[in-house]
GROMACS .gro file of C-alpha atoms in nm:
model
  344
    1MET     CA    1   1.366  -2.945   0.326
    2GLU     CA    2   1.183  -2.772   0.618
    3ASN     CA    3   1.261  -2.409   0.472
    4ILE     CA    4   1.111  -2.549   0.140
    5GLU     CA    5   0.782  -2.659   0.310
    6ASN     CA    6   0.718  -2.364   0.481
    7THR     CA    7   0.763  -2.163   0.175
    8LEU     CA    8   0.498  -2.347   0.007
    9ILE     CA    9   0.247  -2.342   0.292
   10THR     CA   10   0.308  -1.913   0.238
   11LEU     CA   11   0.272  -1.917  -0.071
   12ARG     CA   12  -0.037  -2.128  -0.060
   13GLU     CA   13  -0.209  -1.903   0.209
   14PHE     CA   14  -0.115  -1.611  -0.012
   15VAL     CA   15  -0.277  -1.770  -0.323
   16SER     CA   16  -0.560  -1.900  -0.116
   17GLU     CA   17  -0.648  -1.556   0.068
   18ILE     CA   18  -0.627  -1.374  -0.267
   19GLU     CA   19  -0.871  -1.633  -0.452
   20GLU     CA   20  -1.105  -1.594  -0.119
   21ASN     CA   21  -1.140  -1.216  -0.168
   22ASP     CA   22  -1.206  -1.239  -0.554
   23PHE     CA   23  -1.490  -0.984  -0.536
   24LEU     CA   24  -1.242  -0.701  -0.494
   25ARG     CA   25  -1.105  -0.730  -0.809
   26ASN     CA   26  -1.459  -0.671  -0.948
   27HIS     CA   27  -1.394  -0.275  -0.901
   28ASP     CA   28  -1.673  -0.133  -1.110
   29ASP     CA   29  -1.892  -0.327  -0.894
   30LEU     CA   30  -1.746  -0.220  -0.574
   31PHE     CA   31  -1.653   0.159  -0.683
   32GLY     CA   32  -1.906   0.277  -0.958
   33GLY     CA   33  -2.179   0.405  -0.719
   34LEU     CA   34  -1.931   0.594  -0.535
   35ARG     CA   35  -1.747   0.703  -0.846
   36LYS     CA   36  -2.079   0.865  -0.965
   37GLN     CA   37  -2.170   1.048  -0.589
   38VAL     CA   38  -1.818   1.206  -0.566
   39GLU     CA   39  -1.862   1.332  -0.972
   40LYS     CA   40  -2.196   1.463  -0.854
   41LYS     CA   41  -2.053   1.614  -0.510
   42SER     CA   42  -1.772   1.802  -0.684
   43MET     CA   43  -2.024   1.948  -0.924
   44LYS     CA   44  -2.120   2.134  -0.667
   45LEU     CA   45  -1.779   2.273  -0.538
   46LYS     CA   46  -1.657   2.589  -0.622
   47PRO     CA   47  -1.357   2.619  -0.783
   48PRO     CA   48  -1.074   2.499  -0.781
   49LEU     CA   49  -1.209   2.240  -0.505
   50ASN     CA   50  -1.444   2.094  -0.760
   51VAL     CA   51  -1.161   1.993  -1.002
   52VAL     CA   52  -0.919   1.938  -0.673
   53SER     CA   53  -1.144   1.687  -0.507
   54LYS     CA   54  -1.250   1.499  -0.838
   55ARG     CA   55  -0.843   1.427  -0.898
   56LEU     CA   56  -0.761   1.298  -0.539
   57TYR     CA   57  -1.072   1.079  -0.573
   58TYR     CA   58  -0.946   0.916  -0.884
   59ILE     CA   59  -0.598   0.877  -0.752
   60ALA     CA   60  -0.733   0.679  -0.474
   61ASP     CA   61  -0.986   0.467  -0.656
   62ASN     CA   62  -0.679   0.400  -0.906
   63THR     CA   63  -0.428   0.339  -0.625
   64PHE     CA   64  -0.690   0.098  -0.464
   65TYR     CA   65  -0.715  -0.071  -0.837
   66CYS     CA   66  -0.355  -0.096  -0.859
   67ILE     CA   67  -0.340  -0.281  -0.503
   68GLU     CA   68  -0.572  -0.546  -0.646
   69LEU     CA   69  -0.397  -0.589  -0.967
   70PHE     CA   70  -0.056  -0.650  -0.793
   71ASN     CA   71  -0.163  -0.855  -0.552
   72TYR     CA   72  -0.381  -1.084  -0.828
   73LYS     CA   73  -0.028  -1.086  -1.025
   74PHE     CA   74   0.159  -1.153  -0.721
   75SER     CA   75  -0.080  -1.427  -0.661
   76LEU     CA   76  -0.050  -1.584  -1.021
   77LEU     CA   77   0.343  -1.580  -0.980
   78ALA     CA   78   0.341  -1.760  -0.645
   79GLN     CA   79   0.160  -2.041  -0.816
   80GLY     CA   80   0.416  -2.068  -1.058
   81ILE     CA   81   0.670  -2.061  -0.795
   82ILE     CA   82   0.470  -2.340  -0.639
   83HIS     CA   83   0.450  -2.555  -0.936
   84ALA     CA   84   0.846  -2.498  -0.986
   85ILE     CA   85   0.906  -2.628  -0.639
   86GLU     CA   86   0.675  -2.926  -0.671
   87THR     CA   87   0.821  -2.996  -1.057
   88GLU     CA   88   1.190  -2.928  -0.939
   89ASN     CA   89   1.197  -2.658  -1.246
   90PRO     CA   90   1.504  -2.402  -1.148
   91LEU     CA   91   1.481  -2.205  -1.440
   92SER     CA   92   1.113  -2.172  -1.389
   93LEU     CA   93   1.168  -2.091  -1.022
   94ALA     CA   94   1.423  -1.846  -1.131
   95ASN     CA   95   1.229  -1.680  -1.388
   96ASN     CA   96   0.920  -1.648  -1.169
   97THR     CA   97   1.107  -1.535  -0.868
   98ARG     CA   98   1.272  -1.254  -1.014
   99SER     CA   99   0.979  -1.147  -1.190
  100LEU     CA  100   0.825  -1.145  -0.835
  101LEU     CA  101   1.036  -0.867  -0.726
  102GLU     CA  102   1.037  -0.680  -1.021
  103GLN     CA  103   0.644  -0.673  -0.995
  104LEU     CA  104   0.698  -0.580  -0.563
  105ALA     CA  105   0.956  -0.309  -0.648
  106VAL     CA  106   0.723  -0.111  -0.893
  107PHE     CA  107   0.419  -0.209  -0.675
  108ILE     CA  108   0.617  -0.025  -0.370
  109TYR     CA  109   0.767   0.264  -0.636
  110LEU     CA  110   0.367   0.349  -0.670
  111VAL     CA  111   0.287   0.273  -0.296
  112ASN     CA  112   0.563   0.551  -0.149
  113HIS     CA  113   0.485   0.812  -0.396
  114VAL     CA  114   0.117   0.846  -0.310
  115SER     CA  115   0.221   0.825   0.064
  116THR     CA  116   0.471   1.110  -0.046
  117MET     CA  117   0.166   1.317  -0.179
  118LEU     CA  118   0.001   1.285   0.160
  119GLU     CA  119   0.286   1.416   0.348
  120ASP     CA  120   0.340   1.708   0.107
  121LEU     CA  121  -0.031   1.802   0.085
  122LYS     CA  122   0.004   1.846   0.485
  123ASP     CA  123  -0.055   2.206   0.549
  124GLN     CA  124  -0.042   2.322   0.155
  125GLY     CA  125  -0.315   2.589   0.049
  126SER     CA  126  -0.101   2.738  -0.269
  127ILE     CA  127  -0.303   2.579  -0.546
  128GLU     CA  128   0.011   2.582  -0.784
  129LYS     CA  129   0.213   2.380  -0.515
  130ILE     CA  130  -0.128   2.153  -0.504
  131ASP     CA  131  -0.125   2.092  -0.823
  132LYS     CA  132   0.214   1.983  -0.897
  133ILE     CA  133   0.181   1.718  -0.606
  134ILE     CA  134  -0.094   1.579  -0.704
  135SER     CA  135   0.011   1.585  -1.045
  136LYS     CA  136   0.311   1.388  -0.975
  137SER     CA  137   0.116   1.112  -0.802
  138GLU     CA  138  -0.106   1.075  -1.125
  139LYS     CA  139   0.177   1.062  -1.345
  140VAL     CA  140   0.339   0.772  -1.175
  141ILE     CA  141  -0.019   0.566  -1.154
  142ASN     CA  142  -0.001   0.644  -1.510
  143ARG     CA  143   0.298   0.533  -1.573
  144VAL     CA  144   0.270   0.209  -1.374
  145TYR     CA  145  -0.038   0.073  -1.513
  146SER     CA  146  -0.028   0.214  -1.916
  147GLY     CA  147   0.358   0.282  -1.918
  148GLU     CA  148   0.568   0.136  -2.196
  149GLY     CA  149   0.912   0.079  -2.297
  150LYS     CA  150   1.138   0.407  -2.415
  151ASN     CA  151   1.137   0.308  -2.781
  152LYS     CA  152   0.747   0.307  -2.774
  153ALA     CA  153   0.640   0.589  -2.528
  154LYS     CA  154   0.558   0.884  -2.656
  155SER     CA  155   0.688   1.091  -2.389
  156LYS     CA  156   0.858   1.067  -2.073
  157ASP     CA  157   0.521   1.079  -1.908
  158ASP     CA  158   0.430   0.735  -2.036
  159GLU     CA  159   0.737   0.547  -2.005
  160ALA     CA  160   0.722   0.257  -1.775
  161ILE     CA  161   0.887   0.289  -1.455
  162HIS     CA  162   1.246   0.117  -1.496
  163VAL     CA  163   1.303  -0.134  -1.285
  164ASN     CA  164   1.643  -0.039  -1.165
  165ASP     CA  165   1.458   0.315  -1.039
  166ALA     CA  166   1.193   0.077  -0.861
  167ILE     CA  167   1.419  -0.168  -0.661
  168LYS     CA  168   1.616   0.142  -0.580
  169GLU     CA  169   1.263   0.243  -0.416
  170LEU     CA  170   1.228  -0.113  -0.268
  171SER     CA  171   1.576  -0.048  -0.100
  172LYS     CA  172   1.431   0.214   0.131
  173LYS     CA  173   1.204  -0.034   0.285
  174VAL     CA  174   1.438  -0.371   0.199
  175LEU     CA  175   1.772  -0.293   0.279
  176ASP     CA  176   1.910  -0.558   0.051
  177ALA     CA  177   1.679  -0.558  -0.236
  178SER     CA  178   1.962  -0.431  -0.493
  179GLU     CA  179   2.166  -0.751  -0.428
  180THR     CA  180   1.875  -0.987  -0.396
  181TYR     CA  181   1.776  -0.869  -0.751
  182ASP     CA  182   2.153  -0.918  -0.872
  183TYR     CA  183   2.197  -1.266  -0.763
  184LEU     CA  184   1.835  -1.320  -0.945
  185CYS     CA  185   1.939  -1.201  -1.275
  186GLU     CA  186   2.249  -1.408  -1.237
  187PHE     CA  187   1.999  -1.748  -1.271
  188VAL     CA  188   1.779  -1.571  -1.551
  189HIS     CA  189   2.043  -1.432  -1.780
  190PRO     CA  190   2.163  -1.699  -2.046
  191ASN     CA  191   2.489  -1.709  -1.919
  192TYR     CA  192   2.658  -1.902  -1.601
  193GLY     CA  193   2.394  -1.861  -1.362
  194SER     CA  194   2.123  -2.027  -1.532
  195ASN     CA  195   2.403  -2.285  -1.683
  196VAL     CA  196   2.446  -2.410  -1.366
  197LEU     CA  197   2.110  -2.479  -1.234
  198VAL     CA  198   2.107  -2.723  -1.535
  199SER     CA  199   2.443  -2.858  -1.539
  200SER     CA  200   2.783  -2.985  -1.342
  201GLY     CA  201   2.927  -2.628  -1.374
  202GLU     CA  202   3.207  -2.721  -1.560
  203LEU     CA  203   3.189  -2.677  -1.931
  204GLY     CA  204   3.237  -3.030  -2.113
  205LYS     CA  205   3.178  -3.221  -1.793
  206GLY     CA  206   2.895  -3.404  -1.633
  207GLN     CA  207   2.576  -3.462  -1.676
  208ILE     CA  208   2.287  -3.198  -1.822
  209GLU     CA  209   2.051  -3.218  -1.614
  210LYS     CA  210   1.816  -2.987  -1.364
  211LYS     CA  211   1.958  -2.967  -0.990
  212GLY     CA  212   1.743  -3.102  -0.727
  213LEU     CA  213   1.566  -2.896  -0.431
  214ASN     CA  214   1.869  -2.953  -0.205
  215SER     CA  215   2.136  -2.733  -0.435
  216ARG     CA  216   2.231  -2.425  -0.246
  217ASN     CA  217   2.098  -2.203  -0.489
  218ILE     CA  218   1.808  -2.358  -0.588
  219GLN     CA  219   1.733  -2.329  -0.204
  220SER     CA  220   1.821  -1.968  -0.178
  221ILE     CA  221   1.602  -1.849  -0.452
  222ILE     CA  222   1.308  -2.029  -0.261
  223MET     CA  223   1.398  -1.836   0.046
  224CYS     CA  224   1.390  -1.505  -0.175
  225SER     CA  225   1.034  -1.579  -0.246
  226SER     CA  226   0.980  -1.702   0.091
  227SER     CA  227   1.111  -1.340   0.214
  228ILE     CA  228   0.880  -1.128  -0.079
  229PHE     CA  229   0.579  -1.281   0.060
  230GLU     CA  230   0.672  -1.249   0.438
  231PHE     CA  231   0.728  -0.886   0.368
  232LEU     CA  232   0.374  -0.848   0.158
  233SER     CA  233   0.215  -1.002   0.464
  234THR     CA  234   0.354  -0.750   0.727
  235ARG     CA  235   0.214  -0.449   0.476
  236LYS     CA  236  -0.122  -0.557   0.384
  237ILE     CA  237  -0.319  -0.344   0.601
  238PHE     CA  238  -0.111  -0.056   0.538
  239HIS     CA  239  -0.131  -0.024   0.148
  240PRO     CA  240  -0.546   0.009   0.152
  241VAL     CA  241  -0.487   0.253   0.447
  242ILE     CA  242  -0.301   0.463   0.211
  243THR     CA  243  -0.617   0.476  -0.060
  244TRP     CA  244  -0.847   0.547   0.278
  245ASN     CA  245  -0.656   0.837   0.390
  246VAL     CA  246  -0.684   1.006   0.008
  247ASN     CA  247  -1.029   0.958   0.023
  248HIS     CA  248  -0.976   1.161   0.368
  249LEU     CA  249  -0.899   1.471   0.171
  250VAL     CA  250  -1.151   1.441  -0.065
  251GLU     CA  251  -1.432   1.414   0.245
  252LEU     CA  252  -1.233   1.729   0.362
  253CYS     CA  253  -1.312   1.898   0.056
  254PHE     CA  254  -1.697   1.824   0.081
  255GLN     CA  255  -1.706   1.980   0.439
  256LYS     CA  256  -1.859   2.314   0.529
  257GLY     CA  257  -1.631   2.618   0.525
  258ALA     CA  258  -1.343   2.400   0.293
  259LYS     CA  259  -1.143   2.639   0.119
  260ILE     CA  260  -0.818   2.578  -0.120
  261THR     CA  261  -0.641   2.777   0.149
  262ASN     CA  262  -0.733   2.531   0.454
  263VAL     CA  263  -0.878   2.162   0.310
  264PHE     CA  264  -0.506   2.096   0.403
  265ALA     CA  265  -0.440   2.209   0.696
  266GLU     CA  266  -0.296   2.006   0.971
  267LYS     CA  267  -0.539   2.067   1.321
  268LYS     CA  268  -0.356   2.023   1.664
  269PRO     CA  269  -0.476   1.797   1.913
  270VAL     CA  270  -0.633   2.046   2.127
  271ALA     CA  271  -0.909   1.843   2.348
  272SER     CA  272  -1.236   1.956   2.555
  273GLY     CA  273  -1.305   1.741   2.852
  274ASP     CA  274  -1.069   1.567   3.136
  275GLY     CA  275  -1.103   1.238   2.994
  276LYS     CA  276  -1.138   1.058   3.341
  277THR     CA  277  -1.468   0.921   3.283
  278LYS     CA  278  -1.712   0.847   2.938
  279GLU     CA  279  -1.915   1.145   3.068
  280THR     CA  280  -1.602   1.401   3.025
  281ALA     CA  281  -1.440   1.223   2.761
  282LEU     CA  282  -1.172   1.403   2.576
  283HIS     CA  283  -1.341   1.554   2.230
  284PHE     CA  284  -1.186   1.747   1.979
  285LYS     CA  285  -1.471   1.996   1.852
  286LYS     CA  286  -1.275   2.115   1.574
  287ALA     CA  287  -1.229   1.835   1.398
  288ARG     CA  288  -1.394   1.820   1.070
  289THR     CA  289  -1.437   1.405   1.013
  290SER     CA  290  -1.446   1.129   1.219
  291GLN     CA  291  -1.114   1.020   1.086
  292GLU     CA  292  -0.945   1.366   1.169
  293ALA     CA  293  -1.090   1.313   1.527
  294MET     CA  294  -0.884   1.005   1.539
  295LYS     CA  295  -0.594   1.117   1.439
  296LEU     CA  296  -0.622   1.406   1.671
  297GLN     CA  297  -0.650   1.123   1.913
  298TYR     CA  298  -0.354   0.957   1.835
  299LYS     CA  299  -0.139   1.256   1.822
  300TYR     CA  300  -0.276   1.340   2.188
  301LEU     CA  301  -0.192   1.016   2.326
  302GLU     CA  302   0.182   1.040   2.199
  303GLU     CA  303   0.237   1.415   2.264
  304ILE     CA  304   0.190   1.303   2.647
  305GLY     CA  305   0.394   1.049   2.624
  306CYS     CA  306   0.201   0.727   2.568
  307SER     CA  307   0.228   0.456   2.311
  308ILE     CA  308  -0.008   0.384   2.035
  309ASN     CA  309  -0.091   0.027   2.078
  310PRO     CA  310  -0.463  -0.084   1.956
  311SER     CA  311  -0.468  -0.401   2.213
  312LYS     CA  312  -0.479  -0.099   2.489
  313ARG     CA  313  -0.793   0.021   2.340
  314GLN     CA  314  -1.118  -0.096   2.432
  315ASN     CA  315  -1.475  -0.016   2.279
  316GLY     CA  316  -1.687   0.225   2.491
  317GLY     CA  317  -1.987   0.174   2.351
  318ILE     CA  318  -2.189   0.413   2.063
  319LYS     CA  319  -2.405   0.731   2.195
  320ASP     CA  320  -2.597   1.030   2.059
  321GLY     CA  321  -2.377   0.957   1.713
  322TYR     CA  322  -2.049   0.918   1.911
  323VAL     CA  323  -1.753   0.634   1.929
  324PHE     CA  324  -1.610   0.599   2.273
  325ASP     CA  325  -1.293   0.479   2.339
  326LEU     CA  326  -1.112   0.355   2.664
  327TRP     CA  327  -0.748   0.333   2.658
  328ASN     CA  328  -0.529   0.188   2.915
  329THR     CA  329  -0.243   0.390   2.984
  330HIS     CA  330   0.043   0.403   3.191
  331LEU     CA  331  -0.079   0.736   3.275
  332GLY     CA  332  -0.405   0.566   3.376
  333GLU     CA  333  -0.765   0.503   3.186
  334ILE     CA  334  -0.862   0.766   2.928
  335TRP     CA  335  -1.150   0.811   2.753
  336PHE     CA  336  -1.250   0.943   2.443
  337LYS     CA  337  -1.512   1.049   2.219
  338THR     CA  338  -1.503   1.081   1.805
  339PRO     CA  339  -1.777   1.150   1.569
  340MET     CA  340  -1.917   0.828   1.419
  341TYR     CA  341  -1.786   0.757   1.078
  342GLN     CA  342  -1.970   0.963   0.765
  343GLY     CA  343  -1.732   0.884   0.477
  344LEU     CA  344  -1.790   1.015   0.104
   0.00000   0.00000   0.00000
């Protein structure tokens, strides 16, 4: 019963956090102004960056929208699971938990494809290949939100993501996702699995009534829901960062001298300075943005054998448009300076 109480705490905390941040669901208020600003800046760019920058922005914008959409759906399903536990309704518990896993799988399908786009665009300078890479993400986002059943969809690009494909994608992050999904399906389908939740388990014998929370199957289903929310808690920072990284590509498109042949080029961590003092802090002069400078900072540390642990980084202050960071490493203290964030 302790596991059940811990699950209820986990689910209630998730619901509470989503409701506390309900302003994130008012997408037009959050991004309406930025959307107009990007449209205006994109129009001033030469082809094909004028189109590429806008397409990338809408991938970031729509991905963030989907993140908040799924978080809201996760919250509603969490409330359903809480109610099912409190009322000891095993059928509602099984249905809501399986739905939760399906929603998670499609969500991860989306996130993985946008992440793949970011990787595939690195050092890419061919407009034909860039178009193909971006188009793939655009189609996935459209299918995740607007996709319909195979019989109703006009084309493959209009079909919803099949749950089996989504579960397969989730399995890359959660090794037992497929087995867990099959297990939950047994208690949702109108067969022995759902029957045993509300009967003795033997045809023609015993009392027809719902099983209590001490039932092994019910406890296993509850633990499945708990595991899903624990997984989400480990990735709640990672998911929004994906949209930030896509927006950074848009920012690169707006930089002076940007061309389709160089905008996605990966810089090497070549720094000036020795990093021994604040005055001689390591500085990446060729970094086009503050975010790129920060990435180069991490690359530099990795290349000299330092682990990236944010707790080892101290804020060294701000001066003349630069942010100073002091890292405590096994090689001693290392100073860096990066330009202040400008954004879109």
